[in-house]
PDB file of C-alpha atoms and ligand atoms in Angstrom:
ATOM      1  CA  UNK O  19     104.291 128.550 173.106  1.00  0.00           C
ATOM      2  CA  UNK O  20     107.313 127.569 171.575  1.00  0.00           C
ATOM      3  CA  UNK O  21     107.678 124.303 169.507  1.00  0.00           C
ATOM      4  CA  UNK O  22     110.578 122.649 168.701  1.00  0.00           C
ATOM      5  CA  UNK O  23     112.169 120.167 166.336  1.00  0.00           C
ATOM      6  CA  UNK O  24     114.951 118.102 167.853  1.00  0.00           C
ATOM      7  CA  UNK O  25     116.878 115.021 167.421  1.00  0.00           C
ATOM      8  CA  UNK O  26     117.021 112.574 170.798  1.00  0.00           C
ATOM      9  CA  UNK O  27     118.802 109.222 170.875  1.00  0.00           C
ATOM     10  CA  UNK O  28     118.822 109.354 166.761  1.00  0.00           C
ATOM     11  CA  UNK O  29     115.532 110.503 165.920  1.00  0.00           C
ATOM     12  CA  UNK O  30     113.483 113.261 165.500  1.00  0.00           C
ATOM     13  CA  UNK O  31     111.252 114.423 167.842  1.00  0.00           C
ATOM     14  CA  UNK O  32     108.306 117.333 167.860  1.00  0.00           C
ATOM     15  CA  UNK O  33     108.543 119.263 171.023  1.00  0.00           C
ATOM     16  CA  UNK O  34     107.290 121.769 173.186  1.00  0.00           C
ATOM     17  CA  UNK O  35     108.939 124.401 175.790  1.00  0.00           C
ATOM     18  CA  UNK O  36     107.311 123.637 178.984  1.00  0.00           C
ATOM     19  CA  UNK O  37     107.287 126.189 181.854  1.00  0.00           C
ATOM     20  CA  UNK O  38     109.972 124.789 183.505  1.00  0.00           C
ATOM     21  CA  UNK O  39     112.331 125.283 180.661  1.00  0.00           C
ATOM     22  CA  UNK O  40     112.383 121.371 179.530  1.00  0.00           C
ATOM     23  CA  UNK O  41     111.215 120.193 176.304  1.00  0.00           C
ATOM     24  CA  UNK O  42     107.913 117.776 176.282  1.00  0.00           C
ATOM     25  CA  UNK O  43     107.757 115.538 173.546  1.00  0.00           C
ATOM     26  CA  UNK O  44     104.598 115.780 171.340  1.00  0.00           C
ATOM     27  CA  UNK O  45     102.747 113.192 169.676  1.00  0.00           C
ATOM     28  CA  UNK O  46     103.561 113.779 166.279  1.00  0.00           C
ATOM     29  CA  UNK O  47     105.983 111.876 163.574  1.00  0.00           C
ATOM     30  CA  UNK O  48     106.718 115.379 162.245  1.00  0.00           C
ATOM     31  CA  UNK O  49     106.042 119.433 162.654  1.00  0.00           C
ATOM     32  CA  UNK O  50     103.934 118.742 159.443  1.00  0.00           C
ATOM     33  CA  UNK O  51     102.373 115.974 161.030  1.00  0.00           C
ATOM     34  CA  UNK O  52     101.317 118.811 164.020  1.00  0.00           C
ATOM     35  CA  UNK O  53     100.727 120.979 161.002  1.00  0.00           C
ATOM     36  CA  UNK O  54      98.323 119.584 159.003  1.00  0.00           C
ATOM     37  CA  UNK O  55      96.729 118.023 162.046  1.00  0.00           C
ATOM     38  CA  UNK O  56      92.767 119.202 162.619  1.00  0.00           C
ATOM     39  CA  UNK O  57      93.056 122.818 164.414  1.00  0.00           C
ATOM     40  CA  UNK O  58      90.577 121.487 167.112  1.00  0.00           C
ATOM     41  CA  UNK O  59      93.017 118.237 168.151  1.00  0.00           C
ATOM     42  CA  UNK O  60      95.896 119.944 167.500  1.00  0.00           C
ATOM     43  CA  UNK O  61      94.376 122.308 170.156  1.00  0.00           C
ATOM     44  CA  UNK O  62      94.122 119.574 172.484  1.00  0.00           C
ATOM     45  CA  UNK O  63      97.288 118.355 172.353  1.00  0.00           C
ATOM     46  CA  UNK O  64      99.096 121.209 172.521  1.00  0.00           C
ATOM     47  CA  UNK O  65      96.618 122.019 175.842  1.00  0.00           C
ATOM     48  CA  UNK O  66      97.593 119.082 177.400  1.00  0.00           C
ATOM     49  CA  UNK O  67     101.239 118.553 175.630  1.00  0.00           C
ATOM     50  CA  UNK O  68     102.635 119.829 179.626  1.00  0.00           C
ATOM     51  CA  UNK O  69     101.379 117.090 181.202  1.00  0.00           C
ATOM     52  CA  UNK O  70     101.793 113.805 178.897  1.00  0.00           C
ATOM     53  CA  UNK O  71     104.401 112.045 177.482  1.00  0.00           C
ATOM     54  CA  UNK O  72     108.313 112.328 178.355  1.00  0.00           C
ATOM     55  CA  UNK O  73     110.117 115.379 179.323  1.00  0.00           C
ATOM     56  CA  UNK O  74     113.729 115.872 177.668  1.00  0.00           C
ATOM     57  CA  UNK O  75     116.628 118.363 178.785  1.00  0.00           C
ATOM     58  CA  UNK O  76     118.122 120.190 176.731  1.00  0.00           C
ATOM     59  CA  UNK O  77     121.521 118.571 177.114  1.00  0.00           C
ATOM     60  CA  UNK O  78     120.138 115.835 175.310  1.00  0.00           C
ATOM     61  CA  UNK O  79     119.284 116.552 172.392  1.00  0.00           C
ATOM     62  CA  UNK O  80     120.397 118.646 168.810  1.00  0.00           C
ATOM     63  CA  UNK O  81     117.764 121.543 167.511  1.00  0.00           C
ATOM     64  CA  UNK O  82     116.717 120.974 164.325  1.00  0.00           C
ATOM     65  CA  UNK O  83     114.958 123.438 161.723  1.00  0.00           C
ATOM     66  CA  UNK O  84     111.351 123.419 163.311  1.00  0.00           C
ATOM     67  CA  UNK O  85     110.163 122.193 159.771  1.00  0.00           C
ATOM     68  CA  UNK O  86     113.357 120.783 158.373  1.00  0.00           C
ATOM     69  CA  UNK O  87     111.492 119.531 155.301  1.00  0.00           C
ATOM     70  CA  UNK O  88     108.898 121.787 153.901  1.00  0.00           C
ATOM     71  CA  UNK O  89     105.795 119.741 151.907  1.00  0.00           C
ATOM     72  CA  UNK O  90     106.324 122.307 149.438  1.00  0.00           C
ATOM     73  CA  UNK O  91     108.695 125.143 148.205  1.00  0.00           C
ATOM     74  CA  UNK O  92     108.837 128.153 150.750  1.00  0.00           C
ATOM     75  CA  UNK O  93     106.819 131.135 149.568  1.00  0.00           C
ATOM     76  CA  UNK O  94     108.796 134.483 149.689  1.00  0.00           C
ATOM     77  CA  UNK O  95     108.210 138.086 149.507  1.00  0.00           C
ATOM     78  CA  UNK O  96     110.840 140.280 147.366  1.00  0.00           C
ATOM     79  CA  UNK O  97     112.042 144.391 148.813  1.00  0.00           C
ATOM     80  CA  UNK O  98     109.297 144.393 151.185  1.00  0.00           C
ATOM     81  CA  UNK O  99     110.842 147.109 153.165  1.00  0.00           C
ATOM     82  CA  UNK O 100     111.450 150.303 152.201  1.00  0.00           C
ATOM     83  CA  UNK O 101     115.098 150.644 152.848  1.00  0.00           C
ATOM     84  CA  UNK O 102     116.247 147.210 151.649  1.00  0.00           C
ATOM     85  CA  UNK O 103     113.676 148.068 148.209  1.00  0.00           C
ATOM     86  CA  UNK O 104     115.734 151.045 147.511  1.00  0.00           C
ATOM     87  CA  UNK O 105     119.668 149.562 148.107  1.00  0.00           C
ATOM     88  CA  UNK O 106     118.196 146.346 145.758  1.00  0.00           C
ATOM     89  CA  UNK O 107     117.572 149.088 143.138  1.00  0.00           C
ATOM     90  CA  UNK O 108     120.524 150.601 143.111  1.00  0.00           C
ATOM     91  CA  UNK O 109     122.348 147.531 143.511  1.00  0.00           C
ATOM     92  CA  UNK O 110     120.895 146.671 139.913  1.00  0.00           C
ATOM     93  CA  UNK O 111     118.054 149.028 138.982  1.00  0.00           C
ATOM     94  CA  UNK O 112     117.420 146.382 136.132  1.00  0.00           C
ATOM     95  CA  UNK O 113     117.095 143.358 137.782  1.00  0.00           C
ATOM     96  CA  UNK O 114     115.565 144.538 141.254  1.00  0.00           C
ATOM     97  CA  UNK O 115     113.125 147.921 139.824  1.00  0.00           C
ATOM     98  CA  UNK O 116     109.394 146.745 139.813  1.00  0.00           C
ATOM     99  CA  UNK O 117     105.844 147.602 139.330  1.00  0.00           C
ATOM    100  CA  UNK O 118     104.666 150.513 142.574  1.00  0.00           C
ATOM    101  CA  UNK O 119     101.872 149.308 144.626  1.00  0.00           C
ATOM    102  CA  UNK O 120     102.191 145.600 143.686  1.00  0.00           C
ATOM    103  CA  UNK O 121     104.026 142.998 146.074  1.00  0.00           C
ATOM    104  CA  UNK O 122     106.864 141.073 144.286  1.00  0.00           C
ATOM    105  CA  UNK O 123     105.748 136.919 145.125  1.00  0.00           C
ATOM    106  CA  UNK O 124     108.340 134.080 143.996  1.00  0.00           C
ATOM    107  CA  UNK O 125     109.059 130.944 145.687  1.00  0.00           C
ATOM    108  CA  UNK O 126     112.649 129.069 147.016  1.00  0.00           C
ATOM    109  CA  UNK O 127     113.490 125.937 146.812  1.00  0.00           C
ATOM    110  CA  UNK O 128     113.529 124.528 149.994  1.00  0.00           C
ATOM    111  CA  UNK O 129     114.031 120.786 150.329  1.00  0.00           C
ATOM    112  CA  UNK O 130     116.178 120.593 153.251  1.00  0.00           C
ATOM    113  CA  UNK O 131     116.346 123.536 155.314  1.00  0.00           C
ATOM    114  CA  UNK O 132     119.396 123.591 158.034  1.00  0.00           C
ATOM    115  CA  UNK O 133     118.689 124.461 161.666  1.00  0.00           C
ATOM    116  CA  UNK O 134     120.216 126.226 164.441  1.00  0.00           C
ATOM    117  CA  UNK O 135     124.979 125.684 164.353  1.00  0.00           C
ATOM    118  CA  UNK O 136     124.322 123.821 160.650  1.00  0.00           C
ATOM    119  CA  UNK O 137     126.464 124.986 157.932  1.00  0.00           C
ATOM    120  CA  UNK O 138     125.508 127.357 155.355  1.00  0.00           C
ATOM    121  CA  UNK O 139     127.268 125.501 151.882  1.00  0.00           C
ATOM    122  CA  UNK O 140     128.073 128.398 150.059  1.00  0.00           C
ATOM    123  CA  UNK O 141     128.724 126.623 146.435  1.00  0.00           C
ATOM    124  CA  UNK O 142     131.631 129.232 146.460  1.00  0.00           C
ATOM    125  CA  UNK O 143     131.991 126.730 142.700  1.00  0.00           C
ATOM    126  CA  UNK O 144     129.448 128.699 141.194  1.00  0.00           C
ATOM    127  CA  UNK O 145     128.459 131.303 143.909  1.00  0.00           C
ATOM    128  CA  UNK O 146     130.700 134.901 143.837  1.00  0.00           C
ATOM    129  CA  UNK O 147     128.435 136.964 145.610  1.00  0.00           C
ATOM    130  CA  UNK O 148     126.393 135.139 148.361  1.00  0.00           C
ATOM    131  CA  UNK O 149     124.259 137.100 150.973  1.00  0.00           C
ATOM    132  CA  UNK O 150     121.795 136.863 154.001  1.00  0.00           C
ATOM    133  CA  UNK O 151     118.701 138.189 154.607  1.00  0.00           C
ATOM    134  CA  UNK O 152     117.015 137.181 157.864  1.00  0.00           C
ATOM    135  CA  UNK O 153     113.333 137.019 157.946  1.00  0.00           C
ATOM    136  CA  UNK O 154     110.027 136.637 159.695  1.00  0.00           C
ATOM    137  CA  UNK O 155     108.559 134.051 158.372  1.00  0.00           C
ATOM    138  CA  UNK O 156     104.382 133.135 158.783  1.00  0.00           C
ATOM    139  CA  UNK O 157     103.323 129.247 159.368  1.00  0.00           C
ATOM    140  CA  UNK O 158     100.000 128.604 158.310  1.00  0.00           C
ATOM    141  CA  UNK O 159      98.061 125.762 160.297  1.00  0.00           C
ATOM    142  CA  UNK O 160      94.976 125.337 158.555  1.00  0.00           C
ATOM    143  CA  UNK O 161      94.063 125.436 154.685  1.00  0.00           C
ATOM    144  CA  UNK O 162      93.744 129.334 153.343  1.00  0.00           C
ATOM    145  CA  UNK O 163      91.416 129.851 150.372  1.00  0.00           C
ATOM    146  CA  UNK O 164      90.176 133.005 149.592  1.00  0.00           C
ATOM    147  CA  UNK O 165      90.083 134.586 152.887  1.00  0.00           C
ATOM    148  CA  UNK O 166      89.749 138.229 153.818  1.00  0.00           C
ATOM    149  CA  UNK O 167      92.144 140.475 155.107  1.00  0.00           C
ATOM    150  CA  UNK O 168      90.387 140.791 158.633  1.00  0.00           C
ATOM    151  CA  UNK O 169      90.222 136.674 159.038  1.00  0.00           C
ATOM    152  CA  UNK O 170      93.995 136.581 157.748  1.00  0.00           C
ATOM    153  CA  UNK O 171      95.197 135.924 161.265  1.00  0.00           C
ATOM    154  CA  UNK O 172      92.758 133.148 161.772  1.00  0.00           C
ATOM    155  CA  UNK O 173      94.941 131.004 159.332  1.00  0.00           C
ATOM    156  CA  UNK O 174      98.604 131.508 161.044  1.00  0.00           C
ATOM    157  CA  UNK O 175      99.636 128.994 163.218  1.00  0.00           C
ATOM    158  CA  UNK O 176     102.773 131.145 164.347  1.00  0.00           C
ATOM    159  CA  UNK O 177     106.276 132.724 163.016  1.00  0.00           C
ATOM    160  CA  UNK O 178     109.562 131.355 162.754  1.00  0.00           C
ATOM    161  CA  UNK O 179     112.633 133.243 161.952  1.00  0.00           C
ATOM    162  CA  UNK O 180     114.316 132.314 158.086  1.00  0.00           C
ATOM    163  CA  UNK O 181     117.479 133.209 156.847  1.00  0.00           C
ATOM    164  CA  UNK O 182     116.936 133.758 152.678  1.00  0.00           C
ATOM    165  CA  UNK O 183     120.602 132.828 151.438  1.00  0.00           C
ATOM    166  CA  UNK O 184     120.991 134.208 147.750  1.00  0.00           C
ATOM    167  CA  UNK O 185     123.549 133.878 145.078  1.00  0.00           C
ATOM    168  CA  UNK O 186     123.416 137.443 143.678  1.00  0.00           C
ATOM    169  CA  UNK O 187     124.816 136.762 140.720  1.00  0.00           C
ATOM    170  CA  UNK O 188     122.766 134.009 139.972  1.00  0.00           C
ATOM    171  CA  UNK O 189     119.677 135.828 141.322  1.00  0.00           C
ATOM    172  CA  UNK O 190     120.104 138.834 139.042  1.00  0.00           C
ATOM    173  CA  UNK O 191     122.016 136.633 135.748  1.00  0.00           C
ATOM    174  CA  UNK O 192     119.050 134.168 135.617  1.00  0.00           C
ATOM    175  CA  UNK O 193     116.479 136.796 135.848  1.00  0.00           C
ATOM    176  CA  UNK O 194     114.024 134.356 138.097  1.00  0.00           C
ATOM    177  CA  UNK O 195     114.646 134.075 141.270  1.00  0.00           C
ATOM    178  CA  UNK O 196     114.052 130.469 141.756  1.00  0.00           C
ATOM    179  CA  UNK O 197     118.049 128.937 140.984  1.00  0.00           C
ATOM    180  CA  UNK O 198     119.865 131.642 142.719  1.00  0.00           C
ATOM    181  CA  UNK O 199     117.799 131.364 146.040  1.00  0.00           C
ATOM    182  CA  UNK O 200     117.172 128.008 145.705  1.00  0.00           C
ATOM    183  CA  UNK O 201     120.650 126.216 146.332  1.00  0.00           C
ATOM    184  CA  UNK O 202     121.053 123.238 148.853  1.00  0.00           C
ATOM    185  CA  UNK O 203     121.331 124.381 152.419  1.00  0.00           C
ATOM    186  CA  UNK O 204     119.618 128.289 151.591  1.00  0.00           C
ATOM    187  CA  UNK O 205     117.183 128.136 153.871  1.00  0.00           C
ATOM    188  CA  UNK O 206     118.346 128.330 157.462  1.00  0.00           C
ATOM    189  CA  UNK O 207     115.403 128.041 159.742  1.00  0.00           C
ATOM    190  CA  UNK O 208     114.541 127.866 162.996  1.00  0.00           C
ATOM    191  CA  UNK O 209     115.431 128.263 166.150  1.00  0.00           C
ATOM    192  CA  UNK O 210     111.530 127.065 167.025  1.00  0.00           C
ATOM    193  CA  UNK O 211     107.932 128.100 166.217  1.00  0.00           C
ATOM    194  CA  UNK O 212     106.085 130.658 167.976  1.00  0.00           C
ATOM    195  CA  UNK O 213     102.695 130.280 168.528  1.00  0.00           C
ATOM    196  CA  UNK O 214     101.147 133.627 167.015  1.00  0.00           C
ATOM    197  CA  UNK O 215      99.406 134.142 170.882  1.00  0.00           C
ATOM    198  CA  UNK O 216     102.785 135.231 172.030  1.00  0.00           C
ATOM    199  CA  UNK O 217     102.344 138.182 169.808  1.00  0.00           C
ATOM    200  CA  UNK O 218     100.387 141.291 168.415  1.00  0.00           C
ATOM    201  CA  UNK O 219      98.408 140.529 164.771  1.00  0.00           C
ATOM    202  CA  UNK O 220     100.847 142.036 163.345  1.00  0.00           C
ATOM    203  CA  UNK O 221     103.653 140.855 165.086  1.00  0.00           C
ATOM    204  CA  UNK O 222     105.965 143.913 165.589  1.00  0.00           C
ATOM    205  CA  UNK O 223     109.147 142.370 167.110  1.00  0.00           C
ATOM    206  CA  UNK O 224     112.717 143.799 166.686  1.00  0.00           C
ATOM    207  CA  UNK O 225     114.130 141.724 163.626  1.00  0.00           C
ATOM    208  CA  UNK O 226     118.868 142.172 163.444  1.00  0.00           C
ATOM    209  CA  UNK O 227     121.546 140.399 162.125  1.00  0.00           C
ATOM    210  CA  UNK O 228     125.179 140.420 162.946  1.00  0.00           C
ATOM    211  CA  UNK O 229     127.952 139.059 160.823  1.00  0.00           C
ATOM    212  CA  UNK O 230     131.026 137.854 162.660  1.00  0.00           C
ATOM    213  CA  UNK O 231     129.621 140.127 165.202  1.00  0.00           C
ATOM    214  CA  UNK O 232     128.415 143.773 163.556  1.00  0.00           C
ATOM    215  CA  UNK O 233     125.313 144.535 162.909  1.00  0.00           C
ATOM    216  CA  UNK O 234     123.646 144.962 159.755  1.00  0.00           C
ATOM    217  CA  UNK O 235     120.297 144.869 159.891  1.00  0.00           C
ATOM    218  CA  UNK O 236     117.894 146.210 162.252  1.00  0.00           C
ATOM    219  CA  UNK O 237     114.436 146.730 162.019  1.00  0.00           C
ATOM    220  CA  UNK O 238     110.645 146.407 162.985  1.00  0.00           C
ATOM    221  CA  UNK O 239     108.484 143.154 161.515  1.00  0.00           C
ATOM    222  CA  UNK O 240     105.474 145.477 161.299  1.00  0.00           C
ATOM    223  CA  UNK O 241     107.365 147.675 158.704  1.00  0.00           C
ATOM    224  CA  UNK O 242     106.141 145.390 156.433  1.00  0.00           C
ATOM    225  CA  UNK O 243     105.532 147.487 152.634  1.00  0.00           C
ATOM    226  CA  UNK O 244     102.596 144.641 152.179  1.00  0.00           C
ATOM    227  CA  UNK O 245     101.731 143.348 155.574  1.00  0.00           C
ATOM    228  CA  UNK O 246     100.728 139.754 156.592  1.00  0.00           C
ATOM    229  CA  UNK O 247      96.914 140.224 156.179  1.00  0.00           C
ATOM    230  CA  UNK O 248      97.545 141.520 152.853  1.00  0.00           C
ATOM    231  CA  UNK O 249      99.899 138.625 151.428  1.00  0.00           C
ATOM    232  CA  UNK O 250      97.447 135.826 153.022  1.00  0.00           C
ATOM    233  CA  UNK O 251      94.514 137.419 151.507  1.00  0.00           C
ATOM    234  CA  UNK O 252      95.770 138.100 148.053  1.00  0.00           C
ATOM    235  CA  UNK O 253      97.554 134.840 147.426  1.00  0.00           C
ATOM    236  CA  UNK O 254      94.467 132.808 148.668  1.00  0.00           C
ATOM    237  CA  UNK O 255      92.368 134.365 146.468  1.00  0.00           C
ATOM    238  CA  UNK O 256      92.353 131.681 143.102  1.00  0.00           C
ATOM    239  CA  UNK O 257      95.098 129.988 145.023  1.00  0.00           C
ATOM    240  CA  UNK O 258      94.247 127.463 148.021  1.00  0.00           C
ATOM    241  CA  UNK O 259      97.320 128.209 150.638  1.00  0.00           C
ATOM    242  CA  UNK O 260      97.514 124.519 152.448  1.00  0.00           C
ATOM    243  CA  UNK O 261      98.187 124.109 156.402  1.00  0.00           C
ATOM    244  CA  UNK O 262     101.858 124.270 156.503  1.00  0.00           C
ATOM    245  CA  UNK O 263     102.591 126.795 153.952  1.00  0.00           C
ATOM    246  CA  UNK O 264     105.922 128.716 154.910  1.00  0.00           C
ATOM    247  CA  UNK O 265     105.739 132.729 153.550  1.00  0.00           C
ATOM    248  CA  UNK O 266     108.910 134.565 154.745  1.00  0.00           C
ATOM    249  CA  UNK O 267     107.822 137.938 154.551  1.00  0.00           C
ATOM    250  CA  UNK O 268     110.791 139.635 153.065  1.00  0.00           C
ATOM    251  CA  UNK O 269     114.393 141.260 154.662  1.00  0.00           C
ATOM    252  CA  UNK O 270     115.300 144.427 155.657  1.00  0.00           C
ATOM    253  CA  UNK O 271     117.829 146.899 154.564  1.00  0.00           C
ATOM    254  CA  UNK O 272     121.207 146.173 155.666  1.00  0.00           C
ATOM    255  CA  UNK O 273     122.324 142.429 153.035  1.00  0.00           C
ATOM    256  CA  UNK O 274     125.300 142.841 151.697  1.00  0.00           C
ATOM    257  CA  UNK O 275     124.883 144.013 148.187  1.00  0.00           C
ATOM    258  CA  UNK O 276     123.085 147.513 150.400  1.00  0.00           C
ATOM    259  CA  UNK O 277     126.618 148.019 150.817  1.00  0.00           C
ATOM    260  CA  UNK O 278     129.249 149.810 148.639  1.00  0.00           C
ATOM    261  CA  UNK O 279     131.487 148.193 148.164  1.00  0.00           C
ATOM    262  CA  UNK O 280     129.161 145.091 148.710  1.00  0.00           C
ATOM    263  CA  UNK O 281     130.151 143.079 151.901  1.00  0.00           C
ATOM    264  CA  UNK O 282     129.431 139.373 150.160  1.00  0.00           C
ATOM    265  CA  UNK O 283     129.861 136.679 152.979  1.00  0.00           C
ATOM    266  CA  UNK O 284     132.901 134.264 152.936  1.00  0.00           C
ATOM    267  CA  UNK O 285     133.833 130.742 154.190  1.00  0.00           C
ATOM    268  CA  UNK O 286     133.909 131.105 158.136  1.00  0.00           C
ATOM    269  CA  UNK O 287     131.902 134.107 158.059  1.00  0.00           C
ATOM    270  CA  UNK O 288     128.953 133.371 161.115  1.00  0.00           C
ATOM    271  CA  UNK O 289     125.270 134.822 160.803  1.00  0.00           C
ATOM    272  CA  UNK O 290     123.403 135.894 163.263  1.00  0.00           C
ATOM    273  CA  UNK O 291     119.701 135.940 162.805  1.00  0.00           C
ATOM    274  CA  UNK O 292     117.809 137.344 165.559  1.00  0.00           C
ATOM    275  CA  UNK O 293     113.824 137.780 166.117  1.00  0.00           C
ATOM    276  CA  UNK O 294     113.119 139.440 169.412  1.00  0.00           C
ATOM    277  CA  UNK O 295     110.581 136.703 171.309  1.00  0.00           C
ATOM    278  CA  UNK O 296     112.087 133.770 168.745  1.00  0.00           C
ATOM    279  CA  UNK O 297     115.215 133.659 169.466  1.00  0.00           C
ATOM    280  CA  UNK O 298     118.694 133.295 167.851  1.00  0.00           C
ATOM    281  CA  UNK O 299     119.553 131.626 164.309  1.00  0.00           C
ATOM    282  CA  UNK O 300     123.226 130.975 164.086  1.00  0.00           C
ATOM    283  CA  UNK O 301     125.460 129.427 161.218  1.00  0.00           C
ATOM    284  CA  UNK O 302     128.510 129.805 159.805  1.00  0.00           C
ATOM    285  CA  UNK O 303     129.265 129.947 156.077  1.00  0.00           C
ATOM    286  CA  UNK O 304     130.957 126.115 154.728  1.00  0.00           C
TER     287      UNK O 304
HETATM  288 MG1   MG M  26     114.217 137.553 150.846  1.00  0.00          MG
END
């Protein structure tokens, strides 16, 4: 099931993909509203979302992010793949070399994330070394406190595809995180949610991004150095995860700094996020 968040005759609606292609419109304000709805009606609704309410082409209306504003900061995973660990390090073995056997956790800044053919603003002001880094990211749907790895899956709603935009310079001058990957407009998202049904627990989908057209990335979401179980399970524990909580689970090798020299992106350059079985997040660099 895919779920959508669109804009039709000025306003936003909460959609579903119906099997005839269309889009039925859902009775929700918001894809938090379907979020943080009870599992058990949300389950109803999304049952009988096919039948009711109006049906909308796509020639009508703009895709949105599917959560274009987050309740709360997006929750991120840092060099959990093997290959994009090791070209952070020697990017800057200072800023990027951490603790073995311990996943790296800090959160981005995510007030108002742009969906599919939105700009990326690249602050090129401030910014001298701004890069992508497309990745799956896990929806929760239902409050996650201190739940074990088996039930971890009982707690996703479904996947999305996010594009972490970073300032490098800021990332690694700052020390945090937070300012460098937190800038307006950093968080492309979209193009839809994916209920996790449509996949394997873990997912293990084909994951690529192309800049103006070559490919950089390319990998596997079940390569995963700390897997999805793992993250829900150790973050809940102490720390209640609410329904709606965003965790993109890291990028693989192939951002630019992996490259030497580093291939930084530039006004006009387009991304191209893909998620095999999400689809296609596109923007160009503002
Ligand atoms: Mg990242």
């Amino acid at each position: 099931m895919k779920l959508y968040t669109v804009v039709w005759q000025g306003q936003e609606v909460v959609c579903v993909e119906n099997p005839s292609g269309k889009l039925t419109i859902l009775p929700y304000r918001s894809m938090n509203d379907l979020l943080t709805d009870d599992p058990e009606s949300r389950k109803m609704v999304l049952e009988g979302g096919y039948a009711c309410a109006g049906t909308l082409s796509w020639e009508e209306v703009r895709v949105l992010a599917p959560i274009p504003r987050p309740r709360q900061d997006v929750i991120c995973l840092g060099m959990n793949y093997q290959k994009h660990k090791a070209e952070a390090e020697q990017f800057d073995t200072q800023a990027f070399t951490r603790e073995q056997g311990r996943a790296v956790y800090f959160s981005k800044r995510a007030t108002h994330c742009p969906g599919p053919g939105a700009p990326i603003p690249g602050h090129f002001d401030m910014v001298d070394s701004l890069d992508y880094e497309t990745e799956l990211a896990v929806i929760l749907g239902r409050e996650a406190k201190n739940v074990a790895q088996e039930d971890a899956f009982d707690y996703v709603f479904g996947y999305t595809i996010v594009n972490d935009v970073s300032a490098r310079n800021l990332q690694t001058g700052h020390k945090q995180w937070y300012f460098g990957k937190g800038l307006d407009g950093f968080t492309p998202m979209g193009p839809c949610i994916v209920t996790k049904e449509a996949f394997a627990q873990p997912p293990a989908q084909a994951i690529r991004t192309w800049i103006n057209g070559e490919l950089r990335q390319e990998a596997v979401t079940d390569e995963l150095i700390f897997g999805i179980a793992h993250v829900i399970s150790e973050l809940s524990q102490g720390m209640t995860l609410q329904a709606g909580t965003i965790i993109a689970t890291g990028t693989p090798a192939g951002v630019g700094m992996g490259f030497d020299p580093p291939k930084f992106l530039q006004k006009g350059d387009i991304v191209r996020c893909q998620i095999e079985g999400i689809g296609v997040l596109e923007n160009t660099v503002e």
